[in-house]
CSV table of C-alpha atoms and ligand atoms in Angstrom, one decimal:
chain,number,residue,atom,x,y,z
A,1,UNK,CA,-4.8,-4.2,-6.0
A,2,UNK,CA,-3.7,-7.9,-5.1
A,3,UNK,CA,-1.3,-9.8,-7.6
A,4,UNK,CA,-2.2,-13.2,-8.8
A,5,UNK,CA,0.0,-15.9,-9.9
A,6,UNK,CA,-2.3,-18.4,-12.5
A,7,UNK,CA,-0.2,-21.2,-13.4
A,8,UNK,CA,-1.7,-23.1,-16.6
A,9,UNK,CA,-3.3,-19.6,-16.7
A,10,UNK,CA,-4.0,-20.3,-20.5
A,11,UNK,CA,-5.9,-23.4,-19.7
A,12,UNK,CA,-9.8,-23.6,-19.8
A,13,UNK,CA,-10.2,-23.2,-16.8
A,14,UNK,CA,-6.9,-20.6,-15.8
A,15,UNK,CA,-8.2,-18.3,-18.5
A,16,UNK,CA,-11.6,-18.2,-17.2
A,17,UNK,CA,-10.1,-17.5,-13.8
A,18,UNK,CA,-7.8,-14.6,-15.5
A,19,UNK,CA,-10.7,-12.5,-17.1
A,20,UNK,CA,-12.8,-13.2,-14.1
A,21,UNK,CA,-10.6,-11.5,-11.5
A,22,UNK,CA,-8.2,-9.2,-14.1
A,23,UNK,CA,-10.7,-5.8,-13.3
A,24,UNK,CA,-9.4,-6.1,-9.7
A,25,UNK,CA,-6.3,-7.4,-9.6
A,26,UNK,CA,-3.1,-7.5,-11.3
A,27,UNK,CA,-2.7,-11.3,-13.0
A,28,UNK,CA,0.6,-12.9,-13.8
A,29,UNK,CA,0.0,-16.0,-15.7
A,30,UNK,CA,2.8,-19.0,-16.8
A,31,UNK,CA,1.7,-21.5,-18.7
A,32,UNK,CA,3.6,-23.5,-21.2
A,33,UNK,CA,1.2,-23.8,-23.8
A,34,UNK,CA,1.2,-27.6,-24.6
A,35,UNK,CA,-2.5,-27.6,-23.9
A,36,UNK,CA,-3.3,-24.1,-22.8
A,37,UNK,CA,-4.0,-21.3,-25.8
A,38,UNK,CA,-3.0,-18.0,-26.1
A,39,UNK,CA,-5.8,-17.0,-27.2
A,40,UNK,CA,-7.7,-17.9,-24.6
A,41,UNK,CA,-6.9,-15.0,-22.6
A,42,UNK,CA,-7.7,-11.7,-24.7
A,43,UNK,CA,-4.6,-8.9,-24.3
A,44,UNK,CA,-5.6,-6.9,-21.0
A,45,UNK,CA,-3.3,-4.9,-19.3
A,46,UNK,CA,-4.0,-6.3,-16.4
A,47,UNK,CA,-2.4,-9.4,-17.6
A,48,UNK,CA,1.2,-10.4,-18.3
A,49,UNK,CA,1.7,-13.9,-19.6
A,50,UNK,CA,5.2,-15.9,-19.1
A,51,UNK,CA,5.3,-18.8,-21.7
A,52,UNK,CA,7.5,-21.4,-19.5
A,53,UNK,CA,7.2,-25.0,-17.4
A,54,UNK,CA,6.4,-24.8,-13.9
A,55,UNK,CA,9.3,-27.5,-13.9
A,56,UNK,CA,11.5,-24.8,-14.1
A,57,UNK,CA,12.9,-23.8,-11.0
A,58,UNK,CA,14.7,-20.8,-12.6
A,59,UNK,CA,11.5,-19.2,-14.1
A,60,UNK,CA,9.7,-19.7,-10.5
A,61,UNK,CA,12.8,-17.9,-9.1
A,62,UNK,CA,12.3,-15.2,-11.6
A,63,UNK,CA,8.5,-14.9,-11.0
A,64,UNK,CA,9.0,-14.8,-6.7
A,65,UNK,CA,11.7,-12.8,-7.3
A,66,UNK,CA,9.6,-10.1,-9.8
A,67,UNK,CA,6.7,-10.3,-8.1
A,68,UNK,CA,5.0,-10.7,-4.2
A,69,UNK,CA,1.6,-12.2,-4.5
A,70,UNK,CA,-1.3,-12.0,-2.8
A,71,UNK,CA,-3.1,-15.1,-4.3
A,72,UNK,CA,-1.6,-18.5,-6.2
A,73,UNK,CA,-3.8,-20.1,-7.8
A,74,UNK,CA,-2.2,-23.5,-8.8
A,75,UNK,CA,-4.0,-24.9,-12.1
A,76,UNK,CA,-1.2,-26.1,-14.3
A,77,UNK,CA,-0.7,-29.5,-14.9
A,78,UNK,CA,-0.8,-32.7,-17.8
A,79,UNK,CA,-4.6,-32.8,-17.4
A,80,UNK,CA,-4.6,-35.5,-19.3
A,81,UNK,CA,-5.2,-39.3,-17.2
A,82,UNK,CA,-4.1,-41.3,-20.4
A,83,UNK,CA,-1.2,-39.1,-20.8
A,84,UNK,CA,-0.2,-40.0,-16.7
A,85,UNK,CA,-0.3,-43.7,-17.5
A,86,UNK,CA,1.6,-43.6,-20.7
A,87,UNK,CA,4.5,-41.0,-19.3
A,88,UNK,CA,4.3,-41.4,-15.4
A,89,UNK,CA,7.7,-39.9,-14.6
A,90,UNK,CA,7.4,-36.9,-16.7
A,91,UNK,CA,3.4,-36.3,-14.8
A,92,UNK,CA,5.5,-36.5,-11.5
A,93,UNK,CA,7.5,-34.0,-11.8
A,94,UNK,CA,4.9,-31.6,-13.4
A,95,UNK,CA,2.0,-33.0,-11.3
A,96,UNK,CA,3.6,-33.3,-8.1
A,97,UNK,CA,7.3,-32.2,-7.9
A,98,UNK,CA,6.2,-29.0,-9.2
A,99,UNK,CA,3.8,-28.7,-6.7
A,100,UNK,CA,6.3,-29.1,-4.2
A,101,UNK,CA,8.8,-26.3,-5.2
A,102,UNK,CA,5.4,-23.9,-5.8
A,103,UNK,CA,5.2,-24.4,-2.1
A,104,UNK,CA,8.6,-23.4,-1.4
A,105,UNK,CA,8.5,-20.6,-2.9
A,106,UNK,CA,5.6,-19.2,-1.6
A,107,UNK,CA,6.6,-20.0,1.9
A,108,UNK,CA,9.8,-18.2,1.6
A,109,UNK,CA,8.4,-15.1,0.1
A,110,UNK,CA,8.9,-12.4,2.2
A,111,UNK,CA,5.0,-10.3,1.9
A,112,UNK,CA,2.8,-13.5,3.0
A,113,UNK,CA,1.0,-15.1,0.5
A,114,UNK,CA,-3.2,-14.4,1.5
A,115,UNK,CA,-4.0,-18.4,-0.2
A,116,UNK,CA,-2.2,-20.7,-2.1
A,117,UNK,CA,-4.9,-22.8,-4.2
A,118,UNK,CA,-4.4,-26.1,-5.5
A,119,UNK,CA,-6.7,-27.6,-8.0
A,120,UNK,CA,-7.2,-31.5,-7.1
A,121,UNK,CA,-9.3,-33.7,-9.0
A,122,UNK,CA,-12.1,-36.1,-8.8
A,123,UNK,CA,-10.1,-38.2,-9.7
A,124,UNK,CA,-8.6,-39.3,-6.1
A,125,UNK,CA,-11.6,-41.1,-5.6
A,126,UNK,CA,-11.2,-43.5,-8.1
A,127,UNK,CA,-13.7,-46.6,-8.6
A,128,UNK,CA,-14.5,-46.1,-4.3
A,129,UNK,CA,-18.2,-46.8,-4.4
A,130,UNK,CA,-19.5,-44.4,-1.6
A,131,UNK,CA,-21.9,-41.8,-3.3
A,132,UNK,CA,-22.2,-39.0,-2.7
A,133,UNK,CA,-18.4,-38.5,-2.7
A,134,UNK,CA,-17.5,-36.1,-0.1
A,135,UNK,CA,-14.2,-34.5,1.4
A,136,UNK,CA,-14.1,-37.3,4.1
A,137,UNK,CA,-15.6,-40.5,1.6
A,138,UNK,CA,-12.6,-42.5,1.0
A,139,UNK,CA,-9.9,-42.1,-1.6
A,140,UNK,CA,-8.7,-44.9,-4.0
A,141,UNK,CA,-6.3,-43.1,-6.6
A,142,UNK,CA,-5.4,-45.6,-9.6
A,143,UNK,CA,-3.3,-43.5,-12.2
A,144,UNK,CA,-0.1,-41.8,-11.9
A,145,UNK,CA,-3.0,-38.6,-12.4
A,146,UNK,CA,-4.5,-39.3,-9.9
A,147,UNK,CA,-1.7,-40.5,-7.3
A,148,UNK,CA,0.1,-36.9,-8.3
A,149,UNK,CA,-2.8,-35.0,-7.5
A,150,UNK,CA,-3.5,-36.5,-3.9
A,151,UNK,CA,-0.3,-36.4,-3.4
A,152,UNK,CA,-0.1,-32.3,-3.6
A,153,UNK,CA,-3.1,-31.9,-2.4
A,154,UNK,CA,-1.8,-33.5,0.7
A,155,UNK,CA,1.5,-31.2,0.6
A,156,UNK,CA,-0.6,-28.1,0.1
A,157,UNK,CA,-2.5,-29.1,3.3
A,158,UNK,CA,0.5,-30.1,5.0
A,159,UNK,CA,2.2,-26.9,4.5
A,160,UNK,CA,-1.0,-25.3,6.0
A,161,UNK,CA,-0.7,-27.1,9.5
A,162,UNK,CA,3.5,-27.3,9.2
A,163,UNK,CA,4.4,-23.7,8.3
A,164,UNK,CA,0.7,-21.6,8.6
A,165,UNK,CA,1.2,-21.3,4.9
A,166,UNK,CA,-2.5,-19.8,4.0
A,167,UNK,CA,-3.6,-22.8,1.7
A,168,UNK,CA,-6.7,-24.6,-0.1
A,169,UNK,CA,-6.9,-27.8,-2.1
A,170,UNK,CA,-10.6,-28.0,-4.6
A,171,UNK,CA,-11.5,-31.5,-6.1
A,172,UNK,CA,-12.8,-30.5,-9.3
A,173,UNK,CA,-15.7,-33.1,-10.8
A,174,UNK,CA,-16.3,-32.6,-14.6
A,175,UNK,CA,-15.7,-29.3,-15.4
A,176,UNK,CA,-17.3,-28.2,-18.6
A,177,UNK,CA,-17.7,-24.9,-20.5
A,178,UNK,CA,-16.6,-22.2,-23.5
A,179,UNK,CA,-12.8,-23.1,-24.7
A,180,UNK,CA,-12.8,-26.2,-23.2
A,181,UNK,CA,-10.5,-28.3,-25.9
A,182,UNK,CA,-12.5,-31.0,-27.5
A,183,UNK,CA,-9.4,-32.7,-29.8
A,184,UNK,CA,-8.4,-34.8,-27.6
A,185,UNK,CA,-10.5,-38.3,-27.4
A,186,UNK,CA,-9.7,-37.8,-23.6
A,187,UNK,CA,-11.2,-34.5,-23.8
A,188,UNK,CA,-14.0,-33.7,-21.9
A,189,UNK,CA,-17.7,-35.3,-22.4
A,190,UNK,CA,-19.1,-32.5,-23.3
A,191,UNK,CA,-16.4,-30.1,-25.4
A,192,UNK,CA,-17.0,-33.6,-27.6
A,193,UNK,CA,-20.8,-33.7,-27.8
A,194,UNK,CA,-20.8,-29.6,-28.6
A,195,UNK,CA,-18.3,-30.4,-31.5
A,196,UNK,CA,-20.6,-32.9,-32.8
A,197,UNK,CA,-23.7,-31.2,-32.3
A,198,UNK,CA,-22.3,-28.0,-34.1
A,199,UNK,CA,-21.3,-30.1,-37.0
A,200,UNK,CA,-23.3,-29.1,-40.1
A,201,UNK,CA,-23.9,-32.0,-41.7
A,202,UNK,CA,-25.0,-34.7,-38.9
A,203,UNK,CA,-22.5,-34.9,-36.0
A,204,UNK,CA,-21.3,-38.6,-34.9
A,205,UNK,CA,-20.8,-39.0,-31.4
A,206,UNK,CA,-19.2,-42.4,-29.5
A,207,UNK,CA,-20.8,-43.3,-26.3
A,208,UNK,CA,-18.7,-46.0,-24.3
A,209,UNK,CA,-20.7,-48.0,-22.8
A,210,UNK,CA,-24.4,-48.0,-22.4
A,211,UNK,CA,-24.6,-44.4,-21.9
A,212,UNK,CA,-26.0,-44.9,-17.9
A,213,UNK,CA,-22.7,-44.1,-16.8
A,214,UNK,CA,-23.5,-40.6,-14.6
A,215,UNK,CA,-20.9,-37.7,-13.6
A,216,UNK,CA,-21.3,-34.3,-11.7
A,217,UNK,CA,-21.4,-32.0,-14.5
A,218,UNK,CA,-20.3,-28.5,-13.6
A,219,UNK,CA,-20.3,-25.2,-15.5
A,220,UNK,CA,-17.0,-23.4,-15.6
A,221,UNK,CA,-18.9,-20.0,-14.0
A,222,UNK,CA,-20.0,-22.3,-11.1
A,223,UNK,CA,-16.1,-23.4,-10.6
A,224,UNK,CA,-14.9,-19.8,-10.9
A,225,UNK,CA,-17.4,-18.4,-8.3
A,226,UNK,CA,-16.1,-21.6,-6.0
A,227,UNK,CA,-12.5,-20.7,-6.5
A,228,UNK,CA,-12.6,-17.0,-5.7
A,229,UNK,CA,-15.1,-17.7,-3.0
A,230,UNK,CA,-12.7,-20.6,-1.3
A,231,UNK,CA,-9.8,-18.4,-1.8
A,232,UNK,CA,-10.7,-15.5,0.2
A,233,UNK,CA,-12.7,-17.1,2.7
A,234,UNK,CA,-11.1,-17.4,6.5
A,235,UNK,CA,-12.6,-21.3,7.3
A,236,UNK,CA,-11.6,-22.4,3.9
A,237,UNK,CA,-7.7,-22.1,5.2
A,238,UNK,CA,-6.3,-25.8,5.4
A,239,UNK,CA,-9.1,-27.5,3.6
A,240,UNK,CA,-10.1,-29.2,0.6
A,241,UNK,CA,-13.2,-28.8,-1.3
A,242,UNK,CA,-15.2,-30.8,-3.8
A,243,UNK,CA,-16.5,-28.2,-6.2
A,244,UNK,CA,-19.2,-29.9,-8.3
A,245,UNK,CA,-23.2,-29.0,-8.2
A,246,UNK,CA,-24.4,-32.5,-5.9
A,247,UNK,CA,-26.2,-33.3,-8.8
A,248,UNK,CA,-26.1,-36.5,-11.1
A,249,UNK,CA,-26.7,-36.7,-15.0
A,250,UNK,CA,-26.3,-39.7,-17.0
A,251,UNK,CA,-24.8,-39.8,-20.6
A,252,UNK,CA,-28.0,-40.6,-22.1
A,253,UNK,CA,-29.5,-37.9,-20.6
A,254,UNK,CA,-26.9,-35.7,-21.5
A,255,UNK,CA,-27.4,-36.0,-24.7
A,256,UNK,CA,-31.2,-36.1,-24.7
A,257,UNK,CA,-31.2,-32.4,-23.0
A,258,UNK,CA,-28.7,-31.3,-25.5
A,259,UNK,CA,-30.9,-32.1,-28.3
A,260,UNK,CA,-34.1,-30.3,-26.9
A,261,UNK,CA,-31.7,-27.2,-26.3
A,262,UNK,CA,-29.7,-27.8,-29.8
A,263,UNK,CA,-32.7,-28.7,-31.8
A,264,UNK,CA,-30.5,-30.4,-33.7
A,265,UNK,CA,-29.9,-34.3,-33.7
A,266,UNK,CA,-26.6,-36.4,-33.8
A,267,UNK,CA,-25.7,-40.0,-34.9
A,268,UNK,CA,-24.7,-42.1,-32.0
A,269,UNK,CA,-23.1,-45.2,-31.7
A,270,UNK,CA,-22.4,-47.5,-28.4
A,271,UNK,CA,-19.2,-49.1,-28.0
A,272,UNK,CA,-17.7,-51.3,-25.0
A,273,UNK,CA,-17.1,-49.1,-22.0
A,274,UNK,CA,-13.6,-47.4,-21.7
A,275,UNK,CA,-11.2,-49.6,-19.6
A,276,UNK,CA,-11.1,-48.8,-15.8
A,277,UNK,CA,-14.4,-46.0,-16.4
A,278,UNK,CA,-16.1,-45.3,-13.2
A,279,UNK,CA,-20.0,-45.9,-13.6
A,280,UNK,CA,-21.2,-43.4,-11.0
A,281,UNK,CA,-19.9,-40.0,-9.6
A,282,UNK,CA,-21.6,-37.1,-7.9
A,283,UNK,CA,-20.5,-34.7,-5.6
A,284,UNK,CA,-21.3,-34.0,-2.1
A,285,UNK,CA,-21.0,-30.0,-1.8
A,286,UNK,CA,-22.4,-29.0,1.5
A,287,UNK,CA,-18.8,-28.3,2.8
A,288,UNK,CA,-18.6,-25.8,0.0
A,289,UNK,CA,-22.6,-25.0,0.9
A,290,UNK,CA,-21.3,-23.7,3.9
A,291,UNK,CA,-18.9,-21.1,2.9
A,292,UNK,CA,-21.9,-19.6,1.1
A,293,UNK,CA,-21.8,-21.5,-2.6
A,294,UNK,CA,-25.1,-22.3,-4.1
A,295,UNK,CA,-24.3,-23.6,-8.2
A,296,UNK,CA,-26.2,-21.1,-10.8
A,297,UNK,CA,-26.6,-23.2,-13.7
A,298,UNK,CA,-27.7,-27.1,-13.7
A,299,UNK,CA,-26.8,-29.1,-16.7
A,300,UNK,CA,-29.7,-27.8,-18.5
A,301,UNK,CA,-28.9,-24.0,-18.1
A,302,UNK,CA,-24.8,-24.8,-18.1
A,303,UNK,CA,-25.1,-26.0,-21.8
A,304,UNK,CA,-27.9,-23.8,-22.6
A,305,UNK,CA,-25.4,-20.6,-21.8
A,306,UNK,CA,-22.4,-23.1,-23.4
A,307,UNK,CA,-23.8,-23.2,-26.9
A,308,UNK,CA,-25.2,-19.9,-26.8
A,309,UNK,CA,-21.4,-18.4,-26.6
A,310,UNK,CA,-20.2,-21.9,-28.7
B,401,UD2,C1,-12.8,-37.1,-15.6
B,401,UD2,C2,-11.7,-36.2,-15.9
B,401,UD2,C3,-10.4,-36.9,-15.7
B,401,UD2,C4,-10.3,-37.5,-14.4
B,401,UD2,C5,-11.5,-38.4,-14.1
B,401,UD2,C6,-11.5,-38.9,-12.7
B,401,UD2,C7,-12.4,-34.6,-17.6
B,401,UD2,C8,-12.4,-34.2,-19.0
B,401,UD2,N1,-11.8,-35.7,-17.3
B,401,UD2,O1,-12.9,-38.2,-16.5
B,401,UD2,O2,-9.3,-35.9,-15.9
B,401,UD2,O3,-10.2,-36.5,-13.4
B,401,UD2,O4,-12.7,-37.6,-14.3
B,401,UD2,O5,-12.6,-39.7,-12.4
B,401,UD2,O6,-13.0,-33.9,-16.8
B,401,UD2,N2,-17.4,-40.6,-23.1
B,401,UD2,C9,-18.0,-41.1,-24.1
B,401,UD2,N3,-17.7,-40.6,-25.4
B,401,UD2,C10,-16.7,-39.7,-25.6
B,401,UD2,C11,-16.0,-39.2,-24.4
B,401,UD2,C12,-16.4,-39.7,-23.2
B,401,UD2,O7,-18.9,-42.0,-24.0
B,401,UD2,O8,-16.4,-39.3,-26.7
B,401,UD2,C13,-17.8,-41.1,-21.7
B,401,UD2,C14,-16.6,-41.6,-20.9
B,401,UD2,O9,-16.4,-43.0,-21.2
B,401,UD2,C15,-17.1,-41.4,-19.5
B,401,UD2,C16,-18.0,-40.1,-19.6
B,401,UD2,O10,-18.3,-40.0,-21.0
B,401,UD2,O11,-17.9,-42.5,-19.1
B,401,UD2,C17,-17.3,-38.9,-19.1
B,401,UD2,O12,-16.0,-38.8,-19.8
B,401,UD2,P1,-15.0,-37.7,-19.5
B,401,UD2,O13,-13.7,-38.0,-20.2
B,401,UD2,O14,-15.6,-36.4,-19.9
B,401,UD2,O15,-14.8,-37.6,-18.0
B,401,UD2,P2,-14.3,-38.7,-16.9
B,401,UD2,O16,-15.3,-38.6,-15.8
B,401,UD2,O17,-14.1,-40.0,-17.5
């Protein structure tokens, strides 16, 4: 049985990762629960949670020095872009310096570490223009988010080709999908528009901008089959991956599916666009084609299965 480190392993997308893979391996998670939920991940004994900051040298020291793993899967972080450009020392040393010492620590561990995975963002690209954005379009980071994460992702590459540390680096697009934490108004699109559409009495829903803004929307099942896949795959060693679906939805036809699926209808009101908002993102995925992924839901089907389990 391998052991798995999850870091943010209480996260939306960590705990999705945790029950995916607990049947087979043993799972240690830490996770410091400013945005991740314990009860996200069910009790499994499989599964041992630490509650602490991946800032903390000590605890890391504890965790290498407790357990050898087989697998890292790196997903803690502030997720949140606002957040980065109100506190950008704080998101450095979670988003990057933490990062850094992850590394170190897997590189001195003694039983080699089969892949160290680092989840990148979208969010390197920036406003770049190139569509479809792939692995070799250009990067443009503007936030101290988005700086951090090109920044590790770079380091967890580096220590690839340095030290033949077994590492990957995915650029997630918009991840969307069951426990995905819609309180925030930074939260994701779509953990906003299921809140409103599961409202009783009519739901209200903002749209910044005219609503022709588009994104690669992806369902969390598609991510976790991507992750699992680029982790134990021999080609994926030393390379970063968009994981998205290639395909392109607008916000007005977002909504428009979500009603036919819903049956239900929601007020919505257009305000100005949200400052520094990208108009246009999609995904090129063919890299990740050719490890063998092929996404299983489009947006239709992704928030078909989302509000079934809502
Ligand atoms: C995503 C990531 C962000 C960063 C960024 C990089 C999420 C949740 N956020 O931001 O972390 O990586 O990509 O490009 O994955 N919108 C509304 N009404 C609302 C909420 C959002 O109109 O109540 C609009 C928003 O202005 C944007 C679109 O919906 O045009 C998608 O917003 P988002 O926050 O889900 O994701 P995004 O792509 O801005």
């Amino acid at each position: 049985m391998s052991t798995v480190l999850i870091t943010g392993g209480l996260g939306f997308i960590g705990s999705h990762l945790a029950h995916r893979i607990a049947a087979e391996s043993k799972v240690v998670i830490v996770d410091n629960i400013s945005t991740g939920r314990r009860e996200n991940v069910q009790p499994h004994s499989d599964i041992t949670v630490y509650e602490g900051d991946i800032t903390d040298n000590e605890m890391l020291t504890y965790l290498f020095t407790t357990y050898e793993f087989d697998y890292i899967y790196h997903l803690a972080a502030i997720a949140s872009v606002a957040e980065s450009v109100e506190r950008p020392h704080e998101t450095l040393e979670t988003n990057f310096k933490a990062t850094v010492s992850l590394l170190e620590h897997a590189r001195n561990q003694k039983h080699p570490v089969k892949r160290f995975v680092f989840a990148s963002s979208a969010a390197v690209f920036g406003d770049e223009k190139t569509l479809p954005k792939t692995e070799f379009s250009p990067v443009k980071p503007l936030t101290p988010y988005a700086i951090d994460k090109l920044a590790s992702e770079q380091y967890v590459l580096a220590y690839n080709a340095l030290y033949g540390l077994n590492t990957s680096a995915v650029r997630f697009f918009n991840v969307y999908g069951m426990r995905q934490n819609p309180e925030s108004p930074y939260s994701g699109v779509i953990s906003i528009l299921t809140k409103a559409f599961s409202t009783e009495e009519q739901g209200r829903f903002t749209v910044y901008g005219n609503g022709n803004q588009t994104r690669d929307f992806v369902f969390i099942k598609d991510v976790i089959d991507a992750l699992v896949l680029i982790a134990h795959h021999e080609k994926s060693k030393g390379e970063v991956y968009n994981i998205g679906t290639g395909q392109e939805t607008s916000l007005n036809e977002l909504i428009g599916q979500y009603q036919d699926i819903t049956g239900n209808t929601i007020e919505t009101m257009y305000e100005e666009p949200r400052q520094g908002d990208i108009h246009a993102s999609v995904a090129g995925i063919e890299k990740l084609r050719k490890l063998g992924f092929e996404p299983r839901y489009n947006v239709y089907e992704g928030l078909t299965a989302y509000w079934k389990n809502y």
